[in-house]
C-alpha positions in Angstrom: 0.0 26.6 10.7 0.7 28.1 7.3 -0.1 25.9 4.4 3.1 24.7 2.5 2.8 23.4 -1.0 3.6 19.8 -1.7 7.0 19.1 -3.2 5.6 16.7 -5.8 3.1 18.6 -7.9 1.5 17.5 -11.1 1.9 19.3 -14.4 -0.2 19.2 -17.5 -1.2 15.7 -18.6 0.5 14.2 -15.5 -0.2 10.6 -14.6 -1.2 11.9 -11.2 -4.3 13.2 -12.8 -6.9 10.4 -12.9 -10.4 10.1 -14.4 -12.4 10.2 -11.2 -15.7 9.6 -13.1 -14.3 6.4 -14.6 -13.1 5.0 -11.2 -16.3 6.0 -9.4 -18.3 4.1 -12.1 -16.6 0.9 -11.0 -17.9 0.9 -7.4 -20.6 -1.3 -6.1 -24.0 -0.5 -7.6 -22.6 1.5 -10.5 -21.7 -1.4 -12.7 -22.3 -5.1 -12.8 -19.8 -7.1 -10.9 -19.4 -10.8 -10.0 -17.8 -12.1 -6.8 -15.3 -14.7 -8.0 -13.4 -15.4 -4.8 -13.5 -14.8 -1.0 -10.4 -15.2 1.2 -10.5 -15.4 4.9 -7.5 -14.2 6.8 -7.7 -15.6 10.4 -6.4 -13.6 13.3 -2.7 -13.4 13.6 -2.1 -15.0 10.2 -1.4 -14.0 6.6 -2.7 -14.9 3.2 -1.6 -14.2 -0.4 -3.8 -14.2 -3.5 -3.7 -13.2 -7.2 -5.9 -10.6 -8.8 -6.1 -10.2 -12.6 -5.8 -6.8 -14.2 -9.1 -5.0 -14.5 -10.6 -6.7 -11.4 -11.6 -5.2 -8.1 -10.6 -6.5 -4.7 -12.0 -5.4 -1.3 -10.3 -5.8 2.1 -13.0 -5.8 4.7 -13.7 -6.1 8.5 -16.1 -9.0 9.0 -16.3 -9.0 12.8 -14.6 -6.2 14.7 -11.8 -3.5 14.4 -8.6 -5.0 13.0 -5.5 -3.6 11.3 -4.1 -5.4 8.2 -0.6 -5.0 6.7 -0.6 -5.2 2.9 2.0 -6.0 0.3 1.8 -6.2 -3.5 3.8 -7.3 -6.5 3.5 -7.5 -10.2 2.3 -11.1 -10.6 4.7 -11.8 -13.5 7.8 -9.9 -12.2 8.1 -9.6 -8.4 10.9 -7.1 -8.9 8.1 -4.7 -9.5 6.4 -4.1 -6.1 4.6 -1.4 -4.3 6.7 1.6 -3.2 5.4 3.0 0.0 7.8 5.9 0.3 7.2 7.2 -3.2 3.5 6.8 -2.8 3.7 9.0 0.3 5.3 11.7 -1.8 3.1 11.3 -4.9 -0.2 10.8 -3.0 -0.1 11.3 0.8 1.0 9.6 3.9 -2.5 8.2 4.5 -4.4 7.1 1.4 -8.1 7.0 0.5 -10.5 7.1 -2.5 -8.8 8.0 -5.8 -5.3 7.6 -4.5 -3.0 5.2 -6.2 -0.3 2.9 -5.0 2.9 3.2 -7.1 5.5 0.6 -8.0 9.3 0.7 -7.6 11.9 1.8 -10.1 12.4 1.5 -12.9 8.7 0.7 -13.4 7.1 3.6 -11.5 3.5 3.2 -12.5 0.2 2.7 -10.7 -0.4 -0.8 -9.4 -3.9 -0.1 -8.0 -6.3 2.8 -7.7 -8.4 3.0 -4.5 -12.0 3.3 -5.7 -14.0 3.1 -2.4 -13.3 3.6 1.3 -16.0 3.5 4.0 -13.6 5.4 6.3 -13.0 8.2 3.8 -14.8 10.7 6.0 -12.6 10.0 9.1 -10.2 12.8 8.1 -7.9 13.9 10.8 -8.9 13.5 14.5 -8.1 15.8 17.4 -4.8 14.1 18.0 -3.7 14.2 14.4 -4.5 10.6 13.6 -5.5 9.5 10.1 -6.3 6.1 8.7 -4.8 3.8 6.0 -1.2 4.5 6.9 1.9 4.6 4.7 4.0 6.4 7.4 5.1 3.3 9.3 5.8 -0.3 8.3 5.1 -3.8 9.4 5.8 -5.1 12.9 8.6 -7.7 12.8 10.3 -10.2 15.1 13.6 -8.4 14.8 12.4 -5.1 16.2 10.4 -7.0 18.8 13.5 -8.8 20.0 15.4 -5.5 20.0 12.7 -3.9 22.3 11.8 -6.9 24.5 14.4 -9.6 24.1 11.6 -12.1 23.3 11.0 -14.1 20.1 7.5 -14.1 18.6 6.9 -15.6 15.2 3.5 -14.1 14.2 4.4 -10.5 13.5 3.2 -9.0 10.2 6.6 -9.5 8.6 6.5 -13.2 9.5 2.9 -13.6 8.5 3.7 -12.1 5.0 6.8 -14.3 4.6 4.7 -17.4 5.2 2.0 -16.2 2.9 4.2 -15.6 -0.1 6.5 -18.7 0.2 4.0 -20.9 -1.8 4.3 -18.3 -4.7 8.0 -18.6 -4.9 8.9 -15.5 -2.9 11.0 -15.2 0.2 11.6 -12.9 3.2 13.7 -10.7 1.0 10.7 -9.9 -1.2 8.5 -8.6 1.7 8.6 -4.9 1.7 7.2 -1.7 3.4 3.4 -2.0 3.7 0.1 -0.2 3.5 -1.4 -0.4 7.0 -5.1 -0.8 6.1 -7.5 0.5 8.8 -4.6 1.6 11.0 -4.8 5.1 12.6 -1.5 6.9 12.9 0.3 10.2 12.9 3.3 12.2 14.2 3.3 13.6 17.7 4.7 17.0 18.8 8.2 15.4 19.0 7.8 14.3 15.3 7.6 10.6 16.5 5.3 8.0 15.0 2.2 7.1 17.0 -0.6 4.5 16.6 -4.2 4.8 17.9 -7.1 2.4 18.2 -8.4 1.3 14.9 -11.7 3.1 14.1 -13.0 0.4 11.7 -16.2 -1.3 12.5 -17.9 -4.5 11.2 -18.6 -4.1 7.5 -16.0 -1.4 6.8 -13.8 -1.9 3.7 -11.1 -0.5 1.5 -11.6 -1.3 -2.2 -9.0 -1.4 -5.0 -9.0 -1.5 -8.8 -6.1 -3.7 -10.1 -4.2 -1.8 -12.7 -2.1 -4.9 -13.6 -2.0 -8.6 -12.8 -1.1 -8.7 -9.1 0.1 -10.9 -6.3 -1.1 -9.5 -3.0 -0.5 -10.5 0.6 -2.2 -9.4 3.8 -1.2 -9.9 7.4 -3.9 -9.8 10.1 -1.8 -7.8 12.6 -1.1 -9.5 16.0 -1.7 -6.1 17.5 -5.4 -6.4 16.7 -7.0 -3.0 16.8 -3.9 -1.4 18.4 -5.9 -0.2 21.5 -3.4 -2.1 23.7 0.3 -1.0 23.9 2.6 -3.6 22.2 5.8 -2.2 23.8 6.7 -0.1 26.8 5.8 -0.2 30.5 2.0 -0.7 29.8 2.4 -3.4 27.2 0.4 -6.6 27.4 -0.8 -9.3 25.0 -3.5 -7.7 22.8 -5.0 -11.1 21.7 -8.4 -10.1 23.0 -8.5 -7.2 20.5 -7.7 -9.4 17.5 -10.2 -10.2 14.7 -10.0 -11.8 11.3 -10.1 -10.0 8.0 -11.6 -10.9 4.6 -10.8 -10.2 1.0 -13.3 -10.3 -1.8 -12.4 -10.3 -5.5 -14.8 -9.1 -8.2 -14.9 -9.4 -11.9 -16.4 -6.4 -13.7 -18.5 -6.5 -16.8 -16.4 -5.9 -19.9 -18.3 -2.8 -20.9 -17.2 -1.0 -17.7 -13.6 -1.2 -18.7 -14.0 0.3 -22.2 -11.0 2.6 -22.9 -9.0 1.4 -19.9 -5.5 -0.1 -20.4 -2.7 -1.3 -18.1 -0.5 1.8 -17.2 2.9 2.1 -18.9 6.2 3.0 -17.2 7.8 6.4 -17.8 9.4 6.8 -21.2 12.9 7.4 -19.7 15.5 6.9 -22.5 18.6 8.0 -20.5 21.3 5.7 -19.3 21.8 7.0 -15.8 25.1 8.6 -16.9 26.8 5.2 -17.1 28.8 6.1 -20.2 31.4 8.8 -20.0 30.3 12.0 -21.7 31.7 12.6 -25.3 32.9 16.0 -24.2 36.0 16.4 -22.0 34.7 19.1 -19.8 38.1 19.9 -18.3 39.6 20.5 -21.7 36.6 22.7 -22.7 36.9 24.7 -19.4 40.7 25.2 -20.0 40.0 26.4 -23.6 37.5 28.9 -22.3 39.9 30.2 -19.7 42.4 30.7 -22.6 
C-alpha cells in the first residue's frame, strides 16, 4: 500500500514538536520521584482522582490483562476536557511514548504527554491491531440495550459517571475515551474490531500532567476482550476481568526546570460573528461597472 502523507503536519516551531530529551528524563530511574498516592480500581468499577500539574501518573496492570477506559478534564474548568478525535488527527489513532492528549476548543493544548509505555514495541500485529486506542469509545448501557435488549449498569460509561459524581460532574461531562491497553483496528470492511488485550502483569502506560487534572478510569466489564460482548458467540466475560491501579508521583523540582503549563492558541479572531465592514455585493457591482 502506498504511503499517504498525514493531513495534519507540523510546521516550524509547531507545538506538535516536543522535547523528547526532556520527557525521557522524567521516566523512572532518570530523576528522583516520590510516590504520593496509589488508587485501586476494582474490576467492573470506576475511580476518579486529581493530579497536580508537573506530576506523573501511571496506569498499570497489577494482576492480569485488562482494558481501561480513560477520561480527563482541566481540574479548574471541566469545559476543557480531552478531545479524542482531534488527538487522532494530531497524533495517531493509537498513542504511545511522546504522544500527547489534546484538549477541546477553544483551549486546544496538551493535557498530558505520554512518557513511558511498556507496550510501545507492540506495533501492528498480523491482523492490523494496535494498542492504546482512540478509534472507538466507551461501552455504554444504551448501545448494549440497543444490541441486546438488556439493561446492565456497569459499562464503562456508567462506571465513569459514578466516578465523577463526587467531583461535581455528571453524565453529560463524560466523553470519548482513551482505551488504555485495548487492541483494536479496522477490518477489510473498514469496521472497528477489538482483540484480546496483550498487556501482562506489570505493564503500564505513564503520563506527565501538563496541567492540573481530574482523571477518571473505568475497569472495563469486558475484561481483556478475549470474549465476544455481542453477537451469536457472546457470553459473560467476567472470568477475564482484572483490577487496574493508578500511581501518582511527584518529581523533584530540578527535573522541571524550564517547563511551564502549555498555553492555548493565540487566536484573536471572532469566528466571523460581526458583519464585515465591507459590503461585498456593492463592491462586486462596482467592479462589474
